[in-house]
Coordinates of C-alpha atoms and ligand atoms in Angstrom, one line a residue:
X41 CA 3.2 -25.3 3.9
X42 CA 3.3 -23.7 0.5
X43 CA 1.0 -20.8 -0.2
X44 CA 1.4 -18.0 -2.7
X45 CA 0.3 -14.7 -1.1
X46 CA -1.4 -12.1 -3.3
X47 CA 1.0 -9.1 -3.6
X48 CA -0.6 -5.7 -3.9
X49 CA 1.2 -2.4 -4.4
X50 CA -0.5 0.6 -2.9
X51 CA 0.6 3.4 -5.2
X52 CA 0.0 6.9 -6.4
X53 CA 2.8 9.2 -7.3
X54 CA 1.1 12.1 -5.4
X55 CA 1.9 12.5 -1.8
X56 CA -0.7 12.8 0.9
X57 CA -3.5 11.0 -0.8
X58 CA -3.9 8.2 1.8
X59 CA -1.5 5.5 0.6
X60 CA 0.0 4.8 4.0
X61 CA -3.3 5.2 5.8
X62 CA -4.8 2.6 3.4
X63 CA -1.9 0.2 3.7
X64 CA -2.1 0.3 7.5
X65 CA -5.8 0.1 7.8
X66 CA -6.6 -2.3 4.9
X67 CA -3.8 -4.5 6.3
X68 CA -5.4 -4.5 9.7
X69 CA -8.9 -5.0 8.3
X70 CA -7.7 -8.1 6.3
X71 CA -6.0 -9.4 9.5
X72 CA -9.3 -8.9 11.4
X73 CA -10.9 -11.0 8.7
X74 CA -8.5 -13.8 9.5
X75 CA -6.0 -13.2 6.8
X76 CA -2.3 -13.2 7.5
X77 CA -0.8 -10.0 6.1
X78 CA 2.7 -8.5 5.6
X79 CA 2.9 -4.8 5.1
X80 CA 6.1 -3.8 3.3
X81 CA 7.1 -0.2 4.1
X82 CA 8.8 0.9 0.9
X83 CA 8.8 4.6 1.7
X84 CA 12.0 6.1 3.2
X85 CA 9.7 8.3 5.4
X86 CA 8.8 5.1 7.3
X87 CA 5.3 6.4 8.0
X88 CA 3.7 3.0 7.9
X89 CA 6.3 1.7 10.4
X90 CA 5.7 4.6 12.8
X91 CA 2.0 4.3 12.3
X92 CA 2.1 0.7 13.4
X93 CA 4.1 1.6 16.5
X94 CA 7.6 0.6 15.7
X95 CA 10.1 3.1 17.1
X96 CA 12.9 4.2 14.8
X97 CA 15.5 2.8 17.2
X98 CA 13.9 -0.6 17.0
X99 CA 14.1 -0.9 13.2
X100 CA 17.1 -3.2 13.0
X101 CA 16.5 -5.0 9.7
X102 CA 14.6 -3.1 7.1
X103 CA 13.4 -3.1 3.5
X104 CA 16.7 -1.6 2.5
X105 CA 18.3 -4.9 3.5
X106 CA 15.6 -6.8 1.6
X107 CA 16.4 -4.9 -1.6
X108 CA 20.1 -4.5 -1.3
X109 CA 21.5 -7.3 0.9
X110 CA 20.8 -11.0 1.1
X111 CA 18.1 -10.8 3.8
X112 CA 14.8 -12.3 3.0
X113 CA 11.3 -11.1 3.9
X114 CA 11.1 -13.6 6.7
X115 CA 14.2 -12.1 8.3
X116 CA 12.9 -8.6 8.6
X117 CA 9.3 -9.1 9.6
X118 CA 8.1 -7.6 12.9
X119 CA 4.8 -8.7 14.5
X120 CA 2.6 -5.7 15.1
X121 CA 0.0 -5.4 17.9
X122 CA -2.6 -6.6 15.5
X123 CA -2.7 -10.5 15.4
X124 CA -1.7 -11.8 11.9
X125 CA -0.5 -8.3 10.8
X126 CA 3.3 -8.2 10.2
X127 CA 5.5 -5.3 9.2
X128 CA 8.6 -5.1 7.1
X129 CA 9.8 -1.7 8.4
X130 CA 11.8 1.1 6.6
X131 CA 13.9 3.9 7.7
X132 CA 15.9 6.7 6.1
X133 CA 18.5 4.2 4.9
X134 CA 16.0 3.5 2.1
X135 CA 16.5 7.1 0.7
X136 CA 19.9 6.1 -0.7
X137 CA 18.4 2.9 -2.2
X138 CA 17.3 4.6 -5.4
X139 CA 20.8 5.6 -6.4
X140 CA 22.2 2.2 -5.4
X141 CA 19.6 0.4 -7.4
X142 CA 20.5 2.5 -10.4
X143 CA 24.0 0.9 -10.2
X144 CA 22.7 -2.6 -10.2
X145 CA 21.9 -4.6 -13.4
X146 CA 18.6 -5.9 -12.1
X147 CA 17.6 -2.5 -10.8
X148 CA 13.8 -3.0 -11.1
X149 CA 13.8 -6.7 -10.2
X150 CA 15.4 -6.6 -6.8
X151 CA 12.2 -7.0 -4.7
X152 CA 10.9 -9.7 -7.0
X153 CA 14.3 -11.5 -6.8
X154 CA 14.2 -11.2 -3.0
X155 CA 10.7 -12.7 -2.9
X156 CA 11.9 -15.6 -5.1
X157 CA 15.2 -16.3 -3.4
X158 CA 13.9 -16.8 0.0
X159 CA 10.6 -18.1 -1.2
X160 CA 7.7 -16.2 0.3
X161 CA 5.5 -19.2 -0.2
X162 CA 6.9 -20.6 3.0
X163 CA 5.8 -17.7 5.1
X164 CA 2.1 -18.7 5.3
X165 CA 0.9 -15.2 4.2
X166 CA -2.3 -14.5 2.4
X167 CA -1.5 -10.9 1.4
X168 CA 1.5 -8.7 1.0
X169 CA 0.7 -5.0 0.8
X170 CA 3.5 -2.7 -0.4
X171 CA 3.3 0.9 0.8
X172 CA 5.0 2.9 -2.1
X173 CA 6.7 6.3 -1.9
X174 CA 5.1 9.3 -3.5
X175 CA 6.8 9.1 -6.9
X176 CA 7.3 6.7 -9.8
X177 CA 10.9 6.0 -8.9
X178 CA 12.9 2.8 -8.8
X179 CA 11.4 1.8 -5.4
X180 CA 7.9 2.0 -6.8
X181 CA 9.0 0.2 -10.0
X182 CA 10.4 -2.6 -7.8
X183 CA 7.1 -2.8 -6.0
X184 CA 5.1 -3.0 -9.2
X185 CA 7.4 -5.5 -10.9
X186 CA 7.0 -7.8 -7.8
X187 CA 3.2 -7.4 -7.5
X188 CA 0.1 -9.1 -8.8
X189 CA -1.8 -5.8 -8.7
X190 CA -1.8 -2.1 -8.0
X191 CA -4.4 -0.5 -5.7
X192 CA -4.6 3.3 -6.1
X193 CA -5.9 5.6 -3.3
X194 CA -7.4 8.6 -5.0
X195 CA -8.1 11.8 -3.1
X196 CA -11.2 13.4 -4.5
X197 CA -9.8 16.8 -5.6
X198 CA -9.4 18.8 -8.8
X199 CA -6.2 17.3 -10.4
X200 CA -6.7 13.8 -9.0
X201 CA -7.7 12.1 -12.3
X202 CA -4.9 13.8 -14.2
X203 CA -2.2 12.1 -12.2
X204 CA -4.1 8.8 -12.5
X205 CA -3.7 8.5 -16.3
X206 CA 0.0 8.7 -15.9
X207 CA 0.0 6.0 -13.3
X208 CA -2.2 3.8 -15.4
X209 CA 0.2 4.2 -18.3
X210 CA 3.1 3.1 -16.1
X211 CA 1.1 0.0 -15.0
X212 CA 0.4 -0.8 -18.7
X213 CA 4.1 -0.4 -19.6
X214 CA 5.2 -2.7 -16.8
X215 CA 2.6 -5.3 -17.8
X216 CA 4.0 -5.2 -21.4
X217 CA 7.6 -5.5 -20.3
X218 CA 8.8 -6.6 -16.8
X219 CA 5.7 -8.2 -15.3
X220 CA 2.9 -9.6 -17.5
X221 CA 0.7 -10.6 -14.5
X222 CA 0.3 -7.0 -13.2
X223 CA -3.2 -5.6 -13.2
X224 CA -5.1 -2.8 -11.7
X225 CA -6.8 -4.0 -8.4
X226 CA -8.9 -0.8 -8.2
X227 CA -9.2 2.8 -7.2
X228 CA -10.4 3.8 -3.8
X229 CA -11.6 7.3 -3.1
X230 CA -10.1 8.6 0.2
X231 CA -10.7 11.5 2.5
X232 CA -14.1 11.8 1.0
X233 CA -16.4 14.5 2.2
X234 CA -19.9 14.0 0.9
X235 CA -21.0 17.5 1.7
X236 CA -18.3 18.8 -0.6
X237 CA -19.5 19.4 -4.2
X238 CA -16.1 18.9 -5.8
X239 CA -15.6 15.6 -4.0
X240 CA -19.0 14.4 -5.3
X241 CA -18.1 15.6 -8.8
X242 CA -14.8 13.8 -8.8
X243 CA -16.5 10.6 -7.6
X244 CA -19.1 10.9 -10.5
X245 CA -16.3 11.5 -13.0
X246 CA -14.3 8.6 -11.7
X247 CA -17.2 6.1 -11.7
X248 CA -18.3 7.2 -15.2
X249 CA -14.8 6.9 -16.7
X250 CA -13.4 4.0 -14.8
X251 CA -16.5 2.1 -13.9
X252 CA -15.8 -1.2 -12.2
X253 CA -12.3 -0.2 -11.4
X254 CA -13.6 2.1 -8.7
X255 CA -14.3 0.3 -5.4
X256 CA -17.9 0.8 -4.1
X257 CA -16.4 1.5 -0.7
X258 CA -15.4 5.2 -0.2
X259 CA -13.1 6.1 2.7
X260 CA -14.6 9.2 4.5
X261 CA -12.5 12.0 5.9
X262 CA -12.5 11.1 9.6
X263 CA -10.5 12.7 12.3
X264 CA -10.1 9.3 14.2
X265 CA -8.2 8.0 11.1
X266 CA -5.7 10.8 11.3
X267 CA -5.3 10.5 15.1
X268 CA -4.6 6.8 15.2
X269 CA -1.0 6.8 13.8
X270 CA 0.3 9.0 16.6
X271 CA -0.7 6.3 19.0
X272 CA 1.0 3.7 16.7
X273 CA -2.2 2.0 16.0
X274 CA -4.5 1.3 13.0
X275 CA -7.9 3.1 13.4
X276 CA -9.4 -0.4 13.6
X277 CA -8.1 -0.8 17.1
X278 CA -7.8 2.8 18.1
X279 CA -11.6 3.4 17.5
X280 CA -13.2 0.3 16.1
X281 CA -16.6 1.9 15.5
X282 CA -15.4 5.1 13.9
X283 CA -16.6 5.7 10.3
X284 CA -13.0 5.3 9.1
X285 CA -12.7 1.8 10.7
X286 CA -16.0 0.7 9.3
X287 CA -15.0 1.9 5.8
X288 CA -11.7 0.1 5.8
X289 CA -13.4 -3.1 7.0
X290 CA -15.8 -2.8 4.1
X291 CA -12.9 -2.2 1.7
X292 CA -11.3 -5.5 2.9
X293 CA -14.5 -7.4 2.3
X294 CA -14.7 -6.0 -1.2
X295 CA -11.1 -6.9 -1.9
X296 CA -11.5 -10.5 -0.6
X297 CA -14.8 -10.6 -2.5
Ligands
LIG224 P1 0.4 9.2 1.6 O1 0.9 7.9 2.2 O2 -0.3 9.0 0.3 O3 1.4 10.3 1.5 P2 -1.1 9.4 4.1 O4 -1.8 8.1 4.2 O5 0.1 9.6 4.9 O6 -0.8 9.7 2.6 O7 -2.2 10.5 4.4 C1 -1.8 11.9 4.4 C2 -2.5 12.6 5.6 O8 -3.9 12.5 5.5 C3 -2.1 12.0 6.9 O9 -1.9 13.0 7.9 C4 -3.3 11.1 7.3 O10 -3.4 11.0 8.7 C5 -4.4 11.9 6.7 N1 -5.5 11.0 6.3 C6 -5.5 10.0 5.4 N2 -6.7 9.4 5.3 C7 -7.5 10.1 6.1 C8 -8.9 10.0 6.3 N3 -9.7 9.1 5.8 N4 -9.5 10.9 7.2 C9 -8.7 11.9 7.8 N5 -7.4 12.0 7.5 C10 -6.8 11.2 6.7
LIG225 MG1 2.9 7.5 2.6

């Protein structure tokens, strides 16, 4: 069976804005909707891998091998507890990848090459979500060069929009050079507190300036969302009726839209 998955990088060069949380829970929500999803953990911290319940000692083949050895995506996927949700794990090996990539000629094309060489069309996936590290380094560039689109989690706080313009410039630059099909999937507001004036103001500014690029769905700050990873589960199975779970399901519906 030949099916080209849609590849989405989840990226924002700021740390702690909800990238990994969005990768895990959007991935789970898409799987709940019947889609087959591979989450690629491209952060050496391995938070997505931990958050989906894969112990460090069990991470045999990782995204490091995908980038820098001849392993294909199919060789490194691990089936999570959520049906149809697969994980390509990472560990601290990946922290040396940036330097090693620097030394290779195709330094920004290694992930795209890996997808092509062992053709991902044969894996029967609907979506590939790439959880990016918190910087615009070579790992992130590899993700964007291999992707169809970039989804940006934005935490509603004072400097949020400032970092965003830098990210959007990078996306444009990559579209003009290495990957002409790259587009902006959208911006999703995360850890939103509707009683907080600053949050509401950032939302207003974002919707006014970026209009259709901002998802209607807003992810609320919800303690169940932050508890779930320590149980190695998405909030969708940890507490299916929590506000966080409901929001991520709604984001999945919008994305499939
Ligand atoms: P990033 O991957 O961008 O560094 P994370 O997804 O790891 O960010 O989130 C940073 C922290 O915020 C984590 O401790 C996470 O559990 C918490 N968090 C993320 N989203 C929410 C939310 N909607 N409600 C409450 N806590 C959240
Ligand atoms: Mg992260």
